Short mmCIF file of C-alpha atoms in Angstrom, two decimals:
data_model
loop_
_atom_site.label_atom_id
_atom_site.label_comp_id
_atom_site.label_asym_id
_atom_site.label_seq_id
_atom_site.Cartn_x
_atom_site.Cartn_y
_atom_site.Cartn_z
CA MET A 449 89.39 73.43 142.59
CA LYS A 450 93.05 74.44 142.55
CA LYS A 451 93.03 74.37 138.79
CA ARG A 452 90.06 76.74 138.70
CA GLU A 453 91.76 79.12 141.12
CA PHE A 454 94.77 79.29 138.86
CA GLU A 455 92.74 79.70 135.69
CA ASN A 456 90.54 82.43 137.04
CA ASN A 457 92.40 84.42 139.60
CA HIS A 458 96.10 83.96 139.19
CA VAL A 459 96.10 86.01 135.99
CA ASP A 460 92.99 88.14 136.44
CA ILE A 461 94.02 91.34 138.15
CA ASP A 462 90.43 92.59 138.34
CA VAL A 463 89.36 89.94 140.85
CA ASP A 464 89.23 91.59 144.28
CA LYS A 465 89.09 89.99 147.75
CA GLU A 466 85.29 89.97 147.98
CA LEU A 467 84.90 88.31 144.61
CA PHE A 468 87.69 85.85 145.41
CA GLU A 469 85.94 84.77 148.61
CA LEU A 470 82.65 84.30 146.82
CA GLU A 471 84.41 82.20 144.20
CA GLN A 472 85.90 79.97 146.92
CA GLU A 473 82.45 79.40 148.28
CA VAL A 474 80.79 78.13 145.11
CA MET A 475 83.42 77.23 142.56
CA ILE A 476 83.71 73.54 143.42
CA GLN A 477 79.96 73.12 142.98
CA LEU A 478 79.95 74.97 139.67
CA ASP A 479 82.10 72.18 138.24
CA GLU A 480 79.08 69.89 138.57
CA TYR A 481 77.24 71.72 135.82
CA ASP A 482 78.57 69.78 132.86
CA VAL A 483 77.29 69.93 129.29
CA GLU A 484 75.54 67.36 127.15
CA PHE A 485 77.29 67.90 123.84
CA PRO A 486 75.68 66.94 120.53
CA GLY A 487 76.96 63.89 118.70
CA GLU A 488 79.08 63.92 115.55
CA SER A 489 76.08 63.49 113.24
CA GLU A 490 74.38 66.52 114.79
CA ILE A 491 77.54 68.60 114.43
CA MET A 492 77.71 67.51 110.78
CA MET A 493 74.12 68.67 110.31
CA THR A 494 75.17 72.10 111.58
CA VAL A 495 78.15 72.11 109.19
CA ASP A 496 75.78 71.31 106.30
CA ALA A 497 73.36 74.01 107.43
CA ILE A 498 76.17 76.61 107.33
CA ARG A 499 77.55 75.56 103.91
CA PRO A 500 75.15 77.69 101.80
CA TYR A 501 76.29 80.81 103.67
CA VAL A 502 79.99 80.42 102.82
CA PRO A 503 80.97 83.07 100.23
CA VAL A 504 80.93 81.62 96.72
CA LYS A 505 84.35 80.71 95.39
CA GLU A 506 85.33 82.85 92.42
CA ASN A 507 86.00 80.99 89.20
CA ILE A 508 89.33 82.58 88.30
CA TRP A 509 89.21 81.55 84.64
CA LYS A 510 85.65 82.76 84.15
CA THR A 511 86.32 86.08 85.90
CA SER A 512 89.57 86.60 83.98
CA TYR A 513 87.79 85.87 80.69
CA GLU A 514 85.07 88.38 81.54
CA HIS A 515 87.62 91.07 82.44
CA LEU A 516 89.66 90.38 79.32
CA SER A 517 86.64 90.46 77.07
CA ALA A 518 85.56 93.81 78.61
CA ILE A 519 89.01 95.25 77.93
CA VAL A 520 89.05 93.99 74.33
CA LYS A 521 85.57 95.44 73.73
CA HIS A 522 86.66 98.75 75.14
CA SER A 523 89.82 98.69 73.02
CA ALA A 524 87.61 98.41 69.94
CA TYR A 525 85.78 101.52 71.15
CA GLU A 526 89.06 103.34 71.80
CA VAL A 527 90.26 102.75 68.23
CA PHE A 528 87.64 105.25 67.07
CA HIS A 529 88.37 107.73 69.83
CA PHE A 530 92.12 108.02 69.52
CA SER A 531 93.45 111.42 68.50
CA PRO A 532 93.83 111.75 64.69
CA ILE A 533 97.40 112.96 65.36
CA PHE A 534 98.26 109.47 66.58
CA TRP A 535 97.06 107.82 63.36
CA ILE A 536 98.58 110.49 61.11
CA THR A 537 101.99 110.36 62.85
CA ASN A 538 102.13 106.62 62.70
CA SER A 539 100.97 106.42 59.10
CA LEU A 540 103.63 108.94 58.11
CA LEU A 541 106.20 106.92 60.06
CA LEU A 542 105.16 103.79 58.18
CA VAL A 543 105.34 105.43 54.76
CA ILE A 544 108.65 107.21 55.43
CA SER A 545 110.20 104.03 56.81
CA LEU A 546 109.13 101.96 53.82
CA ILE A 547 110.44 104.59 51.40
CA ALA A 548 113.71 104.78 53.34
CA ILE A 549 114.17 101.03 53.31
CA PHE A 550 113.58 100.69 49.59
CA SER A 551 115.07 103.90 48.24
CA VAL A 552 118.12 104.29 50.47
CA GLU A 553 118.52 100.52 50.56
CA LEU A 554 118.87 100.34 54.34
CA ASN A 555 119.71 97.02 55.93
CA PRO A 556 116.09 95.73 56.31
CA TYR A 557 116.91 93.80 59.51
CA LEU A 558 118.36 96.81 61.22
CA ALA A 559 115.66 99.10 59.88
CA MET A 560 113.09 96.84 61.52
CA LEU A 561 115.11 96.76 64.72
CA PHE A 562 115.13 100.56 65.02
CA LEU A 563 111.67 101.33 63.69
CA ALA A 564 109.73 98.58 65.45
CA PRO A 565 109.10 100.28 68.82
CA LEU A 566 108.50 103.82 67.53
CA PRO A 567 104.68 103.59 67.24
CA THR A 568 104.47 102.33 70.81
CA ILE A 569 106.55 105.24 72.08
CA ALA A 570 104.39 107.67 70.09
CA GLY A 571 101.26 105.91 71.37
CA LEU A 572 102.28 106.54 74.96
CA VAL A 573 101.61 110.23 74.35
CA GLU A 574 98.04 109.31 73.54
CA VAL A 575 97.73 107.11 76.65
CA LEU A 576 99.16 109.69 79.02
CA ARG A 577 97.82 112.82 77.32
CA SER A 578 94.10 112.30 77.75
CA ASN A 579 93.86 110.61 81.10
CA ASN A 580 92.20 113.63 82.67
CA GLY A 581 89.79 114.31 79.81
CA MET A 582 86.05 114.59 80.27
CA ALA A 583 85.39 111.66 77.95
CA GLU A 584 87.32 109.38 80.26
CA LEU A 585 85.49 110.71 83.27
CA GLU A 586 82.21 109.86 81.61
CA MET A 587 83.48 106.50 80.54
CA SER A 588 84.80 105.78 84.00
CA LEU A 589 81.24 105.31 85.13
CA LYS A 590 81.22 102.20 82.98
CA PHE A 591 84.91 101.27 83.03
CA SER A 592 87.51 101.48 85.73
CA TRP A 593 90.60 103.61 85.15
CA GLN A 594 92.68 100.47 84.92
CA GLU A 595 90.48 99.16 82.15
CA LEU A 596 90.74 102.46 80.27
CA ILE A 597 94.53 102.52 80.44
CA ILE A 598 94.97 98.86 79.60
CA SER A 599 92.55 99.25 76.68
CA LYS A 600 94.55 102.17 75.30
CA LEU A 601 97.80 100.30 75.74
CA LEU A 602 96.25 97.38 73.88
CA VAL A 603 95.26 99.64 70.99
CA VAL A 604 98.77 101.13 70.85
CA GLY A 605 100.44 97.72 71.14
CA GLY A 606 98.04 96.12 68.66
CA PHE A 607 98.56 98.91 66.16
CA ASN A 608 102.32 98.63 66.52
CA LEU A 609 102.08 94.90 66.01
CA LEU A 610 100.01 95.43 62.86
CA ILE A 611 102.51 97.92 61.45
CA ASN A 612 105.38 95.53 62.12
CA ILE A 613 103.53 92.70 60.40
CA ILE A 614 102.88 94.95 57.38
CA PHE A 615 106.58 95.85 57.34
CA THR A 616 107.59 92.22 57.55
CA ILE A 617 105.24 91.21 54.73
CA SER A 618 106.33 94.16 52.56
CA ILE A 619 110.02 93.39 53.10
CA SER A 620 109.56 89.69 52.45
CA VAL A 621 107.70 90.48 49.20
CA LEU A 622 110.26 92.99 47.95
CA TYR A 623 113.33 91.10 49.21
CA PRO A 624 112.62 87.46 48.36
CA ASP A 625 115.99 86.36 49.77
CA ILE A 626 115.27 87.77 53.18
CA TRP A 627 115.08 85.44 56.18
CA ILE A 628 111.59 86.07 57.56
CA TRP A 629 112.28 84.63 61.03
CA LYS A 630 115.28 86.89 61.41
CA VAL A 631 113.19 89.94 60.50
CA THR A 632 110.52 88.85 62.95
CA LEU A 633 113.04 88.42 65.77
CA TYR A 634 114.64 91.78 64.93
CA TRP A 635 111.41 93.69 65.39
CA LEU A 636 109.82 91.52 68.05
CA THR A 637 112.72 91.97 70.49
CA PRO A 638 112.79 95.80 70.61
CA PHE A 639 109.00 95.89 70.39
CA THR A 640 108.54 93.75 73.51
CA VAL A 641 111.34 95.52 75.40
CA ILE A 642 109.91 98.96 74.63
CA SER A 643 106.39 97.77 75.50
CA ALA A 644 107.68 96.62 78.90
CA VAL A 645 109.44 99.97 79.41
CA SER A 646 106.22 101.78 78.38
CA LEU A 647 104.26 99.93 81.05
CA VAL A 648 106.78 101.00 83.66
CA ILE A 649 106.46 104.60 82.44
CA VAL A 650 102.67 104.42 82.57
CA SER A 651 102.54 102.89 86.03
CA LYS A 652 105.44 104.69 87.70
CA PHE A 653 106.47 107.94 86.02
CA ARG A 654 103.28 108.83 84.14
CA GLN A 655 104.75 112.03 82.73
CA ILE A 656 104.44 112.96 79.09
CA HIS A 657 108.00 114.24 79.01
CA MET A 658 109.05 110.67 79.90
CA VAL A 659 107.83 109.72 76.43
CA THR A 660 110.06 112.37 74.87
CA GLY A 661 112.88 111.05 77.03
CA THR A 662 112.30 107.46 75.92
CA LEU A 663 112.11 108.55 72.29
CA THR A 664 115.37 110.46 72.60
CA ILE A 665 117.08 107.54 74.32
CA TRP A 666 115.87 105.19 71.59
CA VAL A 667 117.11 107.53 68.83
CA VAL A 668 120.49 107.84 70.57
CA ILE A 669 120.71 104.06 70.97
CA SER A 670 119.77 103.60 67.32
CA THR A 671 122.43 106.08 66.20
CA LEU A 672 125.08 104.40 68.33
CA VAL A 673 124.06 100.96 67.19
CA SER A 674 124.30 102.12 63.57
CA GLN A 675 128.09 102.11 63.93
CA THR A 676 129.40 99.31 61.72
CA THR A 677 131.25 97.49 64.52
CA ILE A 678 128.21 97.44 66.76
CA ILE A 679 125.99 96.28 63.88
CA GLU A 680 128.36 93.37 63.40
CA HIS A 681 128.11 92.50 67.08
CA ILE A 682 124.33 92.66 66.96
CA GLU A 683 124.16 90.51 63.85
CA ASN A 684 126.46 87.96 65.45
CA LEU A 685 124.28 87.56 68.49
CA PRO A 686 122.67 84.12 68.55
CA ALA A 687 118.92 83.79 67.90
CA THR A 688 118.47 82.38 71.41
CA PHE A 689 119.54 85.74 72.84
CA TYR A 690 116.72 87.50 70.99
CA ILE A 691 114.25 84.78 71.96
CA LEU A 692 115.23 85.01 75.63
CA VAL A 693 115.01 88.82 75.70
CA THR A 694 111.63 88.68 73.93
CA ALA A 695 110.32 86.03 76.34
CA PHE A 696 111.55 87.94 79.39
CA ALA A 697 110.12 91.27 78.19
CA SER A 698 106.78 89.62 77.30
CA ALA A 699 106.52 87.95 80.70
CA PHE A 700 107.39 91.24 82.40
CA SER A 701 104.73 93.07 80.35
CA ILE A 702 102.04 90.53 81.23
CA ILE A 703 102.87 90.70 84.95
CA LYS A 704 102.96 94.50 84.82
CA MET A 705 99.59 94.68 83.06
CA ILE A 706 98.03 92.36 85.65
CA GLN A 707 99.52 94.54 88.40
CA ILE A 708 98.13 97.71 86.84
CA TYR A 709 94.76 96.05 86.42
CA LYS A 710 94.56 94.68 89.97
CA ARG A 711 96.12 97.55 91.89
CA GLY A 712 94.61 100.30 89.84
CA ILE A 713 96.36 103.22 88.35
CA SER A 714 94.01 106.10 88.99
CA TYR A 715 95.69 106.72 92.33
CA GLU A 716 99.06 106.99 90.69
CA PHE A 717 97.69 109.30 88.03
CA ASN A 718 96.07 111.60 90.51
CA HIS A 719 98.72 111.78 93.22
CA MET B 923 96.18 74.09 113.38
CA PRO B 924 95.90 77.13 111.12
CA GLU B 925 95.42 80.52 112.72
CA ASP B 926 91.93 82.03 112.79
CA GLN B 927 92.99 84.85 110.45
CA GLU B 928 94.22 82.36 107.83
CA LEU B 929 90.99 80.40 108.08
CA ILE B 930 88.92 83.56 107.71
CA LYS B 931 90.86 84.55 104.58
CA GLU B 932 90.20 81.07 103.17
CA ILE B 933 86.50 81.29 104.02
CA LEU B 934 86.28 84.65 102.26
CA ARG B 935 87.79 82.95 99.22
CA GLY B 936 84.98 80.42 99.42
CA SER B 937 86.64 77.53 101.23
CA GLN B 938 84.09 75.17 102.78
CA ALA B 939 86.91 73.22 104.41
CA ALA B 940 88.17 76.31 106.26
CA MET B 941 84.63 77.02 107.43
CA GLU B 942 84.38 73.51 108.87
CA VAL B 943 87.76 73.77 110.61
CA LEU B 944 86.88 77.15 112.17
CA MET B 945 83.41 76.01 113.18
CA ARG B 946 84.68 72.80 114.79
CA LYS B 947 87.41 74.74 116.60
CA TYR B 948 84.81 76.81 118.44
CA TYR B 949 81.73 74.60 118.31
CA LYS B 950 82.01 73.10 121.80
CA HIS B 951 82.86 76.45 123.40
CA ILE B 952 79.87 78.19 121.87
CA TYR B 953 77.54 75.26 122.42
CA ALA B 954 78.60 75.03 126.09
CA LEU B 955 78.02 78.76 126.55
CA VAL B 956 74.56 78.58 125.00
CA TYR B 957 73.64 75.36 126.77
CA ARG B 958 74.51 76.78 130.17
CA LYS B 959 72.59 79.91 129.34
CA VAL B 960 69.41 78.22 128.14
CA GLY B 961 69.69 74.94 130.03
CA ASN B 962 68.06 73.00 127.23
CA ARG B 963 69.83 70.69 124.82
CA ASP B 964 67.61 71.19 121.76
CA THR B 965 67.37 74.96 122.10
CA ALA B 966 71.14 75.15 122.66
CA TYR B 967 71.72 73.09 119.52
CA ASP B 968 69.45 75.31 117.39
CA LEU B 969 70.84 78.55 118.79
CA THR B 970 74.43 77.36 118.27
CA GLN B 971 73.63 76.61 114.63
CA GLU B 972 72.12 80.06 114.20
CA ILE B 973 75.17 81.65 115.83
CA PHE B 974 77.52 79.94 113.37
CA ILE B 975 75.33 80.99 110.45
CA LYS B 976 75.55 84.57 111.73
CA MET B 977 79.31 84.14 112.09
CA ILE B 978 79.66 83.22 108.40
CA GLN B 979 77.23 85.91 107.26
CA ARG B 980 79.10 88.60 109.18
CA ILE B 981 82.62 87.30 108.78
CA GLU B 982 83.43 90.01 106.23
CA SER B 983 82.65 92.66 108.82
CA TYR B 984 85.03 91.10 111.36
CA SER B 985 87.94 93.46 111.86
CA SER B 986 91.17 91.52 112.30
CA LYS B 987 92.35 94.05 114.88
CA GLY B 988 90.58 92.29 117.76
CA SER B 989 90.58 88.64 118.77
CA PHE B 990 88.31 86.48 116.67
CA LYS B 991 87.34 84.47 119.75
CA SER B 992 86.04 87.60 121.50
CA TRP B 993 84.19 88.64 118.36
CA LEU B 994 82.52 85.24 118.07
CA TYR B 995 81.55 85.21 121.75
CA GLN B 996 80.09 88.67 121.27
CA VAL B 997 77.96 87.35 118.38
CA ALA B 998 76.87 84.44 120.58
CA VAL B 999 76.02 86.61 123.58
CA ASN B 1000 74.02 89.03 121.44
CA HIS B 1001 72.22 86.18 119.72
CA CYS B 1002 71.20 84.70 123.07
CA ARG B 1003 70.01 88.11 124.25
CA ASP B 1004 67.90 88.39 121.09
CA TYR B 1005 66.54 84.95 121.84
CA TRP B 1006 65.44 85.98 125.36
CA ARG B 1007 63.54 88.86 123.87
CA SER B 1008 61.94 86.77 121.13
CA SER B 1009 58.39 85.45 121.10
CA GLU B 1010 59.85 81.99 120.47
CA TYR B 1011 61.52 82.09 123.89
CA LYS B 1012 58.39 83.34 125.62
CA GLN B 1013 56.38 80.45 124.17
CA THR B 1014 59.10 77.90 124.99
CA SER B 1015 59.50 79.19 128.53
CA LYS B 1016 55.73 79.03 129.15
CA HIS B 1017 55.80 75.44 127.91
CA ALA B 1018 58.84 74.71 130.08
CA GLU B 1019 57.16 76.29 133.12
CA LEU B 1020 54.13 74.11 132.54
CA LEU B 1021 56.31 71.02 132.30
CA ASP B 1022 58.18 72.03 135.45
CA THR B 1023 54.89 72.47 137.33
CA ILE B 1024 53.73 69.04 136.25
CA LYS B 1025 57.09 67.56 137.27
CA CYS B 1026 56.97 69.35 140.63
CA GLU B 1027 53.46 68.19 141.30
CA GLN B 1028 54.44 64.64 140.48
CA LYS B 1029 57.72 64.50 142.32
CA SER B 1030 57.67 67.56 144.64
CA VAL B 1031 60.62 69.94 145.04
CA PRO B 1032 62.37 68.05 147.84
CA TYR B 1033 62.42 65.01 145.60
CA ILE B 1034 64.84 66.79 143.28
CA PHE B 1035 67.27 67.21 146.18
CA GLU B 1036 66.53 63.72 147.29
CA ARG B 1037 68.23 62.57 144.12
CA LYS B 1038 71.31 64.39 145.42
CA GLU B 1039 72.02 65.73 142.02
CA MET B 1040 74.28 68.60 142.65
CA ARG B 1041 74.26 69.25 138.94
CA GLU B 1042 70.58 70.04 139.02
CA GLN B 1043 71.04 72.33 141.98
CA VAL B 1044 73.81 74.24 140.28
CA LYS B 1045 71.83 74.39 137.08
CA GLN B 1046 68.82 75.75 138.87
CA ALA B 1047 70.90 78.20 140.83
CA ILE B 1048 72.50 79.52 137.64
CA HIS B 1049 69.18 79.69 135.85
CA SER B 1050 67.60 81.60 138.67
CA LEU B 1051 69.99 84.48 137.93
CA PRO B 1052 69.02 87.40 135.71
CA ASP B 1053 70.40 86.96 132.20
CA ILE B 1054 73.25 89.49 132.46
CA GLN B 1055 74.53 87.99 135.73
CA ARG B 1056 74.25 84.45 134.38
CA GLU B 1057 76.14 85.52 131.26
CA ALA B 1058 79.01 86.97 133.30
CA VAL B 1059 79.21 83.93 135.61
CA ILE B 1060 79.23 81.46 132.71
CA LEU B 1061 81.92 83.36 130.80
CA LYS B 1062 84.09 83.74 133.90
CA TYR B 1063 83.84 80.31 135.51
CA PHE B 1064 83.13 78.00 132.58
CA HIS B 1065 84.98 79.76 129.79
CA HIS B 1066 87.81 81.06 131.98
CA MET B 1067 87.64 84.59 130.62
CA LYS B 1068 89.21 87.50 132.42
CA ILE B 1069 86.92 90.28 133.60
CA GLN B 1070 88.39 92.54 130.91
CA GLU B 1071 87.47 90.02 128.20
CA ILE B 1072 83.96 89.62 129.60
CA ALA B 1073 83.59 93.38 129.49
CA VAL B 1074 84.47 93.34 125.77
CA VAL B 1075 82.20 90.41 124.94
CA THR B 1076 79.21 91.73 126.87
CA GLN B 1077 79.86 95.36 125.91
CA ALA B 1078 79.90 96.50 129.52
CA ASN B 1079 82.59 98.11 131.65
CA VAL B 1080 84.85 96.25 134.06
CA SER B 1081 83.18 97.46 137.25
CA THR B 1082 79.76 96.48 135.92
CA VAL B 1083 81.04 92.98 135.14
CA LYS B 1084 82.56 92.70 138.64
CA SER B 1085 79.30 93.78 140.18
CA ARG B 1086 77.34 91.26 138.10
CA LEU B 1087 79.74 88.49 139.12
CA LYS B 1088 79.49 89.34 142.84
CA GLN B 1089 75.73 89.51 142.75
CA GLY B 1090 75.52 86.36 140.67
CA LEU B 1091 77.89 84.35 142.84
CA GLY B 1092 76.16 85.62 145.99
CA LYS B 1093 72.79 84.41 144.72
CA ILE B 1094 74.23 81.05 143.63
CA ALA B 1095 75.84 80.56 147.05
CA ALA B 1096 72.56 81.39 148.80
CA SER B 1097 70.60 79.13 146.49
CA LEU B 1098 72.99 76.22 147.01
CA GLU B 1099 72.94 76.77 150.78
CA ARG B 1100 69.14 76.67 150.80
CA GLY B 1101 69.33 73.46 148.79
CA GLU B 1102 71.69 71.88 151.33
CA GLU B 1103 69.55 72.92 154.29
CA SER B 1104 66.46 71.55 152.65
CA GLU B 1105 68.32 68.29 152.02
CA LYS B 1106 69.39 68.09 155.68
CA LYS B 1107 65.83 68.70 156.84
CA ARG B 1108 64.61 65.99 154.51
CA ILE B 1109 67.17 63.50 155.91
CA ARG B 1110 66.23 64.41 159.54
CA LYS B 1111 62.60 63.63 158.78
#
């Protein structure tokens, strides 16, 4: 009885005198109305009856595969819808670079180091330029904005990768003495770093003039690095340094792409 | 024990284990509420099961701003109200009335008191109340809810709940008094 009084009235400010008196009259008898609870097996039957209504657990791997495959398919579509300027600029860059390497006899390692990220920087113009175009609006009925951006970035990155591989093969054919792994590390490192920077630009700054800025910064860095003393320092850096930078930049890029995909980018583009 | 919010998040991710933990945490409370409302073990068991199915089906719509307990009680109260209105209840109650009549004819009303089962008296007194009064009394005196909480669960205002409680308790007191008098008369005879 005392316990009930405490539980019900001590803390309930809405109980007035009349109600309190009524409670005193009947509360002790109310305690008599106990409950016949079901047994464990009956409770388990209820648990089993509820099971089919629990939301279905998502298969992360299956869902990720489906998303990835949609992005790759859309990238294939984007290849044919990129501005011709992008392809022309990059093709010219490839030809000029190859001519420069072989005619001016540039250090092939350093040439790769400086030229490797340029197509990605140029590609950012394409990614940022057309994000408000009608074609994208139409496509957005089928694809989310995140998928569109990631697809374009994949095309740009994939194309850059292809160019670098062509460079590497060309150099290794024309310079038989060249150390292929060194060439690969020399282009892979700036390529991954610039790709990571590009993702930050796309997700945070999203301004076309940021691309010009990045390009300028890269040209300035390249010019500075071309100084003989700095070249020596770069060439003396251990391979592990390049591997670590590449690994870090790659991991950063993957995380950033997942973030863009999950969080969406349309908001950032439009606000 | 994990917090309700954590369990709900897990359930939304498809965790059967979290569902079982959450259901077991509230099973006895909800069953007791339903049992005292309907006064029948089998019906209470079935209704409780249906309430937990509704809980899982609607768990996505639960807004984490309010207390989950209040939300669940609200689902339970509404489900019981739906049950009173259903044809299933009308059929069951007719059957129950018939059984009661047979029992009364066999044993007579005073015989129930003769057994001195206070539980039966209280049960009958509670079940003689209109549904909304019974609901308020059960939530207040068996589930130890404050009047404010009852108002939220039953979607009524505080003064209405107070009025229901007063009327309900008044009727219970009168019913129990009648029961005692009848018992005294029976002993005197």
